[in-house]
């Protein structure tokens, strides 16, 4: 495994700078085949920053001050032009222009701004508020709160994901051990599905047929059939955090085992376990699906898994306590 370190030497000669660049590119050769111009965005909770890295070389591109406390979750608009970040400590969203990498707005949303999702049409960002009795809805065009989804009482710090057609939202409640099914047009809860203890992360498969999520409180993940709303649970290991569904595989970060579990989506069986860094949390695939970017919460770094090789190919330092990861293509 290659470890990349950030080097800052303003007085370096052109020759030395060129040599360093060549070394970095050589060290990342295992990541280069098929690599596109991915940019990796990482939320650093204890640094209150967002790191931006080149997805192919892991060279740092920027460190953005979030202008809030405890930066936790990230989402990109479908056109890739804006990034929204939650700040749990200040109850705000930070909005970044991805072209300039500059903060363009800070939006107050409510207590414990935990997780966010953007509607498939890119018009709204929905915000899960751990300390409120509703989901806040933010207009992407106006950058203001324009509505809410009543929940009855605070559901604790869960996550949100939309169906591909944008008609349904799924929000997890660690407090109740349920997934709330929300009618997007009506902005109303239509069902509550029991899934296990402490459900946190959730993701709808790209075909819309299944909803996968993690039960951090009981070392399992769950799968909801979108049509029947039946639930299956799968034991995976200690502290499942985030997951990503990529084709016929599901990758789950296990914060209590320093591993990523790899499951076959059809059989729902674990195929292998990949050792990673300390307390893996967020995970996101590259645009071509050949790499997985993993935030190591206690390692304060980002790892890159070579999917074909089934191992971590390189790591790079980011901020303190990295949580969420997303990938864009400029």
mmCIF file of C-alpha atoms in Angstrom:
data_model
loop_
_atom_site.group_PDB
_atom_site.id
_atom_site.type_symbol
_atom_site.label_atom_id
_atom_site.label_comp_id
_atom_site.label_asym_id
_atom_site.label_seq_id
_atom_site.Cartn_x
_atom_site.Cartn_y
_atom_site.Cartn_z
ATOM 1 C CA UNK A 1 0.000 0.000 0.000
ATOM 2 C CA UNK A 2 1.278 3.424 -0.931
ATOM 3 C CA UNK A 3 1.037 6.270 1.547
ATOM 4 C CA UNK A 4 0.908 9.761 0.067
ATOM 5 C CA UNK A 5 1.954 12.671 2.249
ATOM 6 C CA UNK A 6 1.165 16.314 1.684
ATOM 7 C CA UNK A 7 4.359 18.271 1.073
ATOM 8 C CA UNK A 8 4.378 22.059 1.218
ATOM 9 C CA UNK A 9 7.652 23.771 0.277
ATOM 10 C CA UNK A 10 7.088 27.189 -1.308
ATOM 11 C CA UNK A 11 10.777 27.657 -2.182
ATOM 12 C CA UNK A 12 11.158 24.393 -4.084
ATOM 13 C CA UNK A 13 12.806 24.690 -7.494
ATOM 14 C CA UNK A 14 10.944 23.827 -10.676
ATOM 15 C CA UNK A 15 13.086 20.742 -11.150
ATOM 16 C CA UNK A 16 12.379 19.460 -7.672
ATOM 17 C CA UNK A 17 8.666 20.148 -8.057
ATOM 18 C CA UNK A 18 8.610 18.216 -11.312
ATOM 19 C CA UNK A 19 10.454 15.326 -9.677
ATOM 20 C CA UNK A 20 7.952 15.223 -6.798
ATOM 21 C CA UNK A 21 5.027 15.200 -9.231
ATOM 22 C CA UNK A 22 6.615 12.343 -11.147
ATOM 23 C CA UNK A 23 7.118 10.340 -7.962
ATOM 24 C CA UNK A 24 3.493 10.874 -6.886
ATOM 25 C CA UNK A 25 2.210 9.770 -10.274
ATOM 26 C CA UNK A 26 4.451 6.711 -10.248
ATOM 27 C CA UNK A 27 3.340 5.761 -6.743
ATOM 28 C CA UNK A 28 -0.295 5.958 -7.873
ATOM 29 C CA UNK A 29 0.222 3.823 -10.970
ATOM 30 C CA UNK A 30 -2.043 1.138 -9.556
ATOM 31 C CA UNK A 31 -4.860 3.700 -9.507
ATOM 32 C CA UNK A 32 -4.240 5.162 -12.947
ATOM 33 C CA UNK A 33 -5.782 2.635 -15.404
ATOM 34 C CA UNK A 34 -9.169 3.944 -16.434
ATOM 35 C CA UNK A 35 -8.911 6.862 -14.031
ATOM 36 C CA UNK A 36 -10.968 9.859 -15.003
ATOM 37 C CA UNK A 37 -10.781 13.347 -13.572
ATOM 38 C CA UNK A 38 -12.612 12.428 -10.375
ATOM 39 C CA UNK A 39 -12.532 14.913 -7.539
ATOM 40 C CA UNK A 40 -13.022 13.464 -4.067
ATOM 41 C CA UNK A 41 -14.719 15.597 -1.411
ATOM 42 C CA UNK A 42 -14.340 14.673 2.267
ATOM 43 C CA UNK A 43 -16.175 16.114 5.301
ATOM 44 C CA UNK A 44 -13.791 16.493 8.259
ATOM 45 C CA UNK A 45 -15.885 16.660 11.418
ATOM 46 C CA UNK A 46 -13.269 17.754 13.954
ATOM 47 C CA UNK A 47 -11.458 20.113 11.562
ATOM 48 C CA UNK A 48 -14.723 21.743 10.420
ATOM 49 C CA UNK A 49 -13.376 21.570 6.871
ATOM 50 C CA UNK A 50 -13.914 19.931 3.499
ATOM 51 C CA UNK A 51 -10.920 18.333 1.782
ATOM 52 C CA UNK A 52 -10.791 18.106 -2.017
ATOM 53 C CA UNK A 53 -8.426 15.603 -3.644
ATOM 54 C CA UNK A 54 -7.573 14.470 -7.149
ATOM 55 C CA UNK A 55 -9.159 11.036 -7.411
ATOM 56 C CA UNK A 56 -6.409 9.559 -9.576
ATOM 57 C CA UNK A 57 -3.326 10.782 -7.715
ATOM 58 C CA UNK A 58 -4.767 11.699 -4.285
ATOM 59 C CA UNK A 59 -2.950 15.004 -4.469
ATOM 60 C CA UNK A 60 -4.722 17.692 -2.399
ATOM 61 C CA UNK A 61 -6.565 20.286 -4.471
ATOM 62 C CA UNK A 62 -8.094 22.412 -1.705
ATOM 63 C CA UNK A 63 -9.087 22.602 1.941
ATOM 64 C CA UNK A 64 -12.303 24.547 2.425
ATOM 65 C CA UNK A 65 -13.276 26.091 5.754
ATOM 66 C CA UNK A 66 -16.903 25.105 6.276
ATOM 67 C CA UNK A 67 -17.792 28.192 8.329
ATOM 68 C CA UNK A 68 -19.651 25.924 10.728
ATOM 69 C CA UNK A 69 -18.928 23.361 13.430
ATOM 70 C CA UNK A 70 -18.742 19.558 13.126
ATOM 71 C CA UNK A 71 -18.983 19.182 9.341
ATOM 72 C CA UNK A 72 -20.564 15.783 8.833
ATOM 73 C CA UNK A 73 -22.367 14.926 5.592
ATOM 74 C CA UNK A 74 -22.024 15.942 1.933
ATOM 75 C CA UNK A 75 -24.159 15.894 -1.177
ATOM 76 C CA UNK A 76 -23.557 17.093 -4.741
ATOM 77 C CA UNK A 77 -26.284 18.445 -6.993
ATOM 78 C CA UNK A 78 -26.904 16.251 -10.067
ATOM 79 C CA UNK A 79 -25.152 18.764 -12.337
ATOM 80 C CA UNK A 80 -22.124 18.739 -10.024
ATOM 81 C CA UNK A 81 -22.036 22.525 -9.719
ATOM 82 C CA UNK A 82 -22.800 22.781 -6.010
ATOM 83 C CA UNK A 83 -21.858 20.863 -2.914
ATOM 84 C CA UNK A 84 -23.892 21.036 0.299
ATOM 85 C CA UNK A 85 -22.343 20.131 3.665
ATOM 86 C CA UNK A 86 -24.018 19.736 7.051
ATOM 87 C CA UNK A 87 -22.585 21.360 10.169
ATOM 88 C CA UNK A 88 -24.000 19.477 13.147
ATOM 89 C CA UNK A 89 -22.641 21.823 15.792
ATOM 90 C CA UNK A 90 -24.090 25.013 14.339
ATOM 91 C CA UNK A 91 -27.281 23.733 12.709
ATOM 92 C CA UNK A 92 -26.305 25.028 9.281
ATOM 93 C CA UNK A 93 -25.588 23.991 5.722
ATOM 94 C CA UNK A 94 -22.488 25.159 3.894
ATOM 95 C CA UNK A 95 -22.882 25.628 0.133
ATOM 96 C CA UNK A 96 -19.795 25.386 -2.088
ATOM 97 C CA UNK A 97 -19.371 26.329 -5.743
ATOM 98 C CA UNK A 98 -17.469 23.274 -6.996
ATOM 99 C CA UNK A 99 -15.922 25.186 -9.890
ATOM 100 C CA UNK A 100 -14.258 27.823 -7.722
ATOM 101 C CA UNK A 101 -14.225 25.724 -4.521
ATOM 102 C CA UNK A 102 -15.505 28.759 -2.650
ATOM 103 C CA UNK A 103 -18.240 28.917 -0.007
ATOM 104 C CA UNK A 104 -21.163 30.868 -1.478
ATOM 105 C CA UNK A 105 -23.720 30.552 1.335
ATOM 106 C CA UNK A 106 -24.379 29.352 4.863
ATOM 107 C CA UNK A 107 -27.980 28.353 5.563
ATOM 108 C CA UNK A 108 -29.505 27.939 9.058
ATOM 109 C CA UNK A 109 -31.699 24.818 9.028
ATOM 110 C CA UNK A 110 -32.309 23.624 12.605
ATOM 111 C CA UNK A 111 -30.810 21.686 15.486
ATOM 112 C CA UNK A 112 -28.216 18.973 14.820
ATOM 113 C CA UNK A 113 -28.021 19.255 11.041
ATOM 114 C CA UNK A 114 -26.904 15.699 10.413
ATOM 115 C CA UNK A 115 -27.507 14.288 6.938
ATOM 116 C CA UNK A 116 -28.711 15.498 3.561
ATOM 117 C CA UNK A 117 -29.961 14.278 0.199
ATOM 118 C CA UNK A 118 -30.747 16.070 -3.041
ATOM 119 C CA UNK A 119 -33.838 15.356 -5.116
ATOM 120 C CA UNK A 120 -33.098 13.669 -8.469
ATOM 121 C CA UNK A 121 -34.259 16.791 -10.328
ATOM 122 C CA UNK A 122 -31.718 18.862 -8.385
ATOM 123 C CA UNK A 123 -34.256 21.388 -7.120
ATOM 124 C CA UNK A 124 -34.292 20.614 -3.399
ATOM 125 C CA UNK A 125 -32.002 19.443 -0.630
ATOM 126 C CA UNK A 126 -33.657 17.595 2.250
ATOM 127 C CA UNK A 127 -32.009 17.815 5.660
ATOM 128 C CA UNK A 128 -32.318 15.316 8.508
ATOM 129 C CA UNK A 129 -32.316 17.267 11.789
ATOM 130 C CA UNK A 130 -31.463 15.189 14.844
ATOM 131 C CA UNK A 131 -32.909 17.728 17.247
ATOM 132 C CA UNK A 132 -36.122 18.658 15.411
ATOM 133 C CA UNK A 133 -39.481 17.019 14.679
ATOM 134 C CA UNK A 134 -39.255 17.513 10.922
ATOM 135 C CA UNK A 135 -37.091 17.269 7.818
ATOM 136 C CA UNK A 136 -36.097 20.686 6.472
ATOM 137 C CA UNK A 137 -36.370 21.355 2.727
ATOM 138 C CA UNK A 138 -33.955 23.802 1.091
ATOM 139 C CA UNK A 139 -34.345 25.324 -2.375
ATOM 140 C CA UNK A 140 -31.174 24.822 -4.428
ATOM 141 C CA UNK A 141 -31.997 27.900 -6.521
ATOM 142 C CA UNK A 142 -32.807 30.272 -3.659
ATOM 143 C CA UNK A 143 -30.604 28.714 -0.942
ATOM 144 C CA UNK A 144 -33.324 29.150 1.659
ATOM 145 C CA UNK A 145 -35.530 26.796 3.681
ATOM 146 C CA UNK A 146 -38.800 26.523 1.748
ATOM 147 C CA UNK A 147 -40.659 23.753 3.559
ATOM 148 C CA UNK A 148 -40.640 20.830 5.943
ATOM 149 C CA UNK A 149 -41.829 17.254 6.328
ATOM 150 C CA UNK A 150 -43.506 16.762 9.739
ATOM 151 C CA UNK A 151 -42.331 13.662 11.615
ATOM 152 C CA UNK A 152 -44.241 14.028 14.868
ATOM 153 C CA UNK A 153 -41.143 14.054 17.070
ATOM 154 C CA UNK A 154 -37.344 14.050 16.670
ATOM 155 C CA UNK A 155 -36.151 10.807 15.075
ATOM 156 C CA UNK A 156 -32.438 11.238 15.947
ATOM 157 C CA UNK A 157 -29.539 11.512 13.538
ATOM 158 C CA UNK A 158 -30.314 9.330 10.538
ATOM 159 C CA UNK A 159 -29.890 9.643 6.771
ATOM 160 C CA UNK A 160 -32.099 10.258 3.734
ATOM 161 C CA UNK A 161 -32.156 8.877 0.175
ATOM 162 C CA UNK A 162 -34.559 9.332 -2.751
ATOM 163 C CA UNK A 163 -35.996 6.796 -5.158
ATOM 164 C CA UNK A 164 -34.654 7.254 -8.717
ATOM 165 C CA UNK A 165 -37.983 8.706 -9.899
ATOM 166 C CA UNK A 166 -37.940 11.257 -7.074
ATOM 167 C CA UNK A 167 -41.411 10.337 -5.841
ATOM 168 C CA UNK A 168 -40.372 8.711 -2.558
ATOM 169 C CA UNK A 169 -37.856 9.586 0.134
ATOM 170 C CA UNK A 170 -36.565 7.173 2.752
ATOM 171 C CA UNK A 171 -35.359 8.555 6.096
ATOM 172 C CA UNK A 172 -33.826 6.464 8.862
ATOM 173 C CA UNK A 173 -34.636 6.834 12.540
ATOM 174 C CA UNK A 174 -32.039 5.367 14.919
ATOM 175 C CA UNK A 175 -34.359 6.295 17.791
ATOM 176 C CA UNK A 176 -37.282 4.168 16.580
ATOM 177 C CA UNK A 177 -35.394 1.528 14.582
ATOM 178 C CA UNK A 178 -37.424 2.404 11.525
ATOM 179 C CA UNK A 179 -37.270 3.785 8.011
ATOM 180 C CA UNK A 180 -39.827 6.522 7.331
ATOM 181 C CA UNK A 181 -41.333 6.367 3.831
ATOM 182 C CA UNK A 182 -42.164 9.873 2.622
ATOM 183 C CA UNK A 183 -44.377 10.987 -0.262
ATOM 184 C CA UNK A 184 -42.224 13.728 -1.787
ATOM 185 C CA UNK A 185 -45.007 15.637 -3.545
ATOM 186 C CA UNK A 186 -47.239 15.643 -0.466
ATOM 187 C CA UNK A 187 -44.320 16.110 1.948
ATOM 188 C CA UNK A 188 -45.941 13.561 4.238
ATOM 189 C CA UNK A 189 -44.912 10.287 5.901
ATOM 190 C CA UNK A 190 -46.849 7.379 4.368
ATOM 191 C CA UNK A 191 -45.302 4.396 6.144
ATOM 192 C CA UNK A 192 -42.795 3.372 8.813
ATOM 193 C CA UNK A 193 -40.799 0.175 8.287
ATOM 194 C CA UNK A 194 -39.095 -1.591 11.202
ATOM 195 C CA UNK A 195 -35.572 -2.584 10.141
ATOM 196 C CA UNK A 196 -33.510 -3.189 13.292
ATOM 197 C CA UNK A 197 -31.673 -1.408 16.067
ATOM 198 C CA UNK A 198 -29.961 1.882 15.323
ATOM 199 C CA UNK A 199 -30.453 2.270 11.560
ATOM 200 C CA UNK A 200 -28.286 5.085 10.251
ATOM 201 C CA UNK A 201 -27.123 5.151 6.640
ATOM 202 C CA UNK A 202 -29.464 4.308 3.763
ATOM 203 C CA UNK A 203 -29.124 4.045 -0.024
ATOM 204 C CA UNK A 204 -31.603 3.203 -2.760
ATOM 205 C CA UNK A 205 -30.135 0.997 -5.487
ATOM 206 C CA UNK A 206 -29.900 2.739 -8.855
ATOM 207 C CA UNK A 207 -32.605 0.481 -10.312
ATOM 208 C CA UNK A 208 -34.941 1.462 -7.468
ATOM 209 C CA UNK A 209 -35.830 -2.132 -6.600
ATOM 210 C CA UNK A 210 -34.109 -2.314 -3.216
ATOM 211 C CA UNK A 211 -33.198 -0.051 -0.330
ATOM 212 C CA UNK A 212 -30.035 -0.984 1.570
ATOM 213 C CA UNK A 213 -29.030 0.410 4.937
ATOM 214 C CA UNK A 214 -26.920 -0.103 8.045
ATOM 215 C CA UNK A 215 -28.051 -1.022 11.559
ATOM 216 C CA UNK A 216 -25.148 0.332 13.568
ATOM 217 C CA UNK A 217 -26.802 -0.745 16.820
ATOM 218 C CA UNK A 218 -26.846 -4.448 16.020
ATOM 219 C CA UNK A 219 -23.958 -5.149 13.616
ATOM 220 C CA UNK A 220 -26.207 -5.813 10.643
ATOM 221 C CA UNK A 221 -27.438 -4.317 7.406
ATOM 222 C CA UNK A 222 -30.976 -4.466 6.058
ATOM 223 C CA UNK A 223 -32.538 -4.751 2.618
ATOM 224 C CA UNK A 224 -36.034 -3.453 1.903
ATOM 225 C CA UNK A 225 -37.909 -4.656 -1.166
ATOM 226 C CA UNK A 226 -39.254 -1.399 -2.602
ATOM 227 C CA UNK A 227 -42.414 -3.024 -3.981
ATOM 228 C CA UNK A 228 -43.478 -5.237 -1.071
ATOM 229 C CA UNK A 229 -41.603 -3.337 1.672
ATOM 230 C CA UNK A 230 -40.502 -6.656 3.146
ATOM 231 C CA UNK A 231 -37.235 -6.563 5.091
ATOM 232 C CA UNK A 232 -34.251 -8.900 5.266
ATOM 233 C CA UNK A 233 -31.319 -8.437 7.650
ATOM 234 C CA UNK A 234 -27.748 -9.624 7.187
ATOM 235 C CA UNK A 235 -25.119 -9.898 9.915
ATOM 236 C CA UNK A 236 -21.948 -8.189 8.699
ATOM 237 C CA UNK A 237 -19.791 -7.241 11.695
ATOM 238 C CA UNK A 238 -19.188 -4.562 14.275
ATOM 239 C CA UNK A 239 -20.388 -1.009 13.696
ATOM 240 C CA UNK A 240 -21.570 -0.926 10.083
ATOM 241 C CA UNK A 241 -21.395 2.732 9.062
ATOM 242 C CA UNK A 242 -21.968 3.603 5.400
ATOM 243 C CA UNK A 243 -22.453 1.401 2.360
ATOM 244 C CA UNK A 244 -22.541 1.714 -1.398
ATOM 245 C CA UNK A 245 -24.300 -0.447 -3.979
ATOM 246 C CA UNK A 246 -22.176 -0.796 -7.119
ATOM 247 C CA UNK A 247 -23.605 -3.099 -9.784
ATOM 248 C CA UNK A 248 -23.975 -6.585 -8.311
ATOM 249 C CA UNK A 249 -21.851 -5.820 -5.243
ATOM 250 C CA UNK A 250 -22.518 -4.045 -1.946
ATOM 251 C CA UNK A 251 -19.632 -2.569 0.054
ATOM 252 C CA UNK A 252 -20.089 -1.860 3.778
ATOM 253 C CA UNK A 253 -17.661 -0.008 6.051
ATOM 254 C CA UNK A 254 -17.254 -1.714 9.430
ATOM 255 C CA UNK A 255 -16.045 0.893 11.891
ATOM 256 C CA UNK A 256 -15.582 -1.637 14.678
ATOM 257 C CA UNK A 257 -13.433 -4.026 12.637
ATOM 258 C CA UNK A 258 -11.412 -1.756 10.334
ATOM 259 C CA UNK A 259 -12.786 -3.580 7.318
ATOM 260 C CA UNK A 260 -14.984 -3.184 4.276
ATOM 261 C CA UNK A 261 -17.325 -6.140 3.825
ATOM 262 C CA UNK A 262 -18.093 -7.091 0.212
ATOM 263 C CA UNK A 263 -21.451 -8.738 -0.450
ATOM 264 C CA UNK A 264 -23.055 -10.310 -3.489
ATOM 265 C CA UNK A 265 -26.242 -8.338 -4.052
ATOM 266 C CA UNK A 266 -28.228 -11.309 -5.397
ATOM 267 C CA UNK A 267 -27.298 -13.923 -2.777
ATOM 268 C CA UNK A 268 -26.755 -11.345 -0.002
ATOM 269 C CA UNK A 269 -23.741 -13.279 1.197
ATOM 270 C CA UNK A 270 -20.385 -11.864 2.228
ATOM 271 C CA UNK A 271 -17.784 -12.644 -0.430
ATOM 272 C CA UNK A 272 -14.734 -11.167 1.262
ATOM 273 C CA UNK A 273 -13.529 -8.612 3.777
ATOM 274 C CA UNK A 274 -10.974 -5.960 2.864
ATOM 275 C CA UNK A 275 -8.703 -4.644 5.646
ATOM 276 C CA UNK A 276 -8.670 -0.842 5.645
ATOM 277 C CA UNK A 277 -7.603 2.001 7.949
ATOM 278 C CA UNK A 278 -8.767 2.929 11.413
ATOM 279 C CA UNK A 279 -12.542 3.151 11.877
ATOM 280 C CA UNK A 280 -13.779 3.409 8.271
ATOM 281 C CA UNK A 281 -16.902 5.525 7.877
ATOM 282 C CA UNK A 282 -17.896 7.065 4.522
ATOM 283 C CA UNK A 283 -17.432 5.193 1.237
ATOM 284 C CA UNK A 284 -18.032 6.221 -2.392
ATOM 285 C CA UNK A 285 -17.138 4.667 -5.775
ATOM 286 C CA UNK A 286 -15.150 6.338 -8.516
ATOM 287 C CA UNK A 287 -17.066 7.292 -11.649
ATOM 288 C CA UNK A 288 -15.776 4.208 -13.472
ATOM 289 C CA UNK A 289 -16.436 1.893 -10.510
ATOM 290 C CA UNK A 290 -12.840 0.658 -10.355
ATOM 291 C CA UNK A 291 -11.992 2.335 -7.069
ATOM 292 C CA UNK A 292 -13.672 2.947 -3.743
ATOM 293 C CA UNK A 293 -12.781 5.942 -1.612
ATOM 294 C CA UNK A 294 -13.007 5.304 2.142
ATOM 295 C CA UNK A 295 -12.800 7.872 4.957
ATOM 296 C CA UNK A 296 -10.894 6.564 7.988
ATOM 297 C CA UNK A 297 -12.419 8.350 10.955
ATOM 298 C CA UNK A 298 -9.595 7.650 13.427
ATOM 299 C CA UNK A 299 -6.799 7.472 10.874
ATOM 300 C CA UNK A 300 -7.576 11.008 9.665
ATOM 301 C CA UNK A 301 -6.973 9.894 6.101
ATOM 302 C CA UNK A 302 -8.616 8.703 2.895
ATOM 303 C CA UNK A 303 -8.007 5.225 1.531
ATOM 304 C CA UNK A 304 -8.465 4.034 -2.041
ATOM 305 C CA UNK A 305 -9.525 0.451 -2.634
ATOM 306 C CA UNK A 306 -8.573 -1.127 -5.945
ATOM 307 C CA UNK A 307 -11.772 -3.098 -6.580
ATOM 308 C CA UNK A 308 -10.201 -5.684 -8.903
ATOM 309 C CA UNK A 309 -7.313 -6.360 -6.524
ATOM 310 C CA UNK A 310 -9.508 -6.242 -3.431
ATOM 311 C CA UNK A 311 -7.068 -4.202 -1.377
ATOM 312 C CA UNK A 312 -6.209 -0.665 -0.324
ATOM 313 C CA UNK A 313 -3.831 0.677 -2.969
ATOM 314 C CA UNK A 314 -3.021 4.048 -1.406
ATOM 315 C CA UNK A 315 -3.948 6.477 1.353
ATOM 316 C CA UNK A 316 -3.652 10.231 1.741
ATOM 317 C CA UNK A 317 -4.049 12.503 4.776
ATOM 318 C CA UNK A 318 -7.122 14.710 5.046
ATOM 319 C CA UNK A 319 -8.560 16.576 8.054
ATOM 320 C CA UNK A 320 -9.425 15.388 11.539
ATOM 321 C CA UNK A 321 -12.151 12.752 11.834
ATOM 322 C CA UNK A 322 -13.243 12.415 8.198
ATOM 323 C CA UNK A 323 -16.819 11.169 7.967
ATOM 324 C CA UNK A 324 -18.517 11.452 4.566
ATOM 325 C CA UNK A 325 -17.113 11.083 1.038
ATOM 326 C CA UNK A 326 -18.592 12.031 -2.346
ATOM 327 C CA UNK A 327 -17.078 12.080 -5.833
ATOM 328 C CA UNK A 328 -17.567 14.592 -8.650
ATOM 329 C CA UNK A 329 -16.289 14.942 -12.208
ATOM 330 C CA UNK A 330 -15.397 18.534 -13.175
#
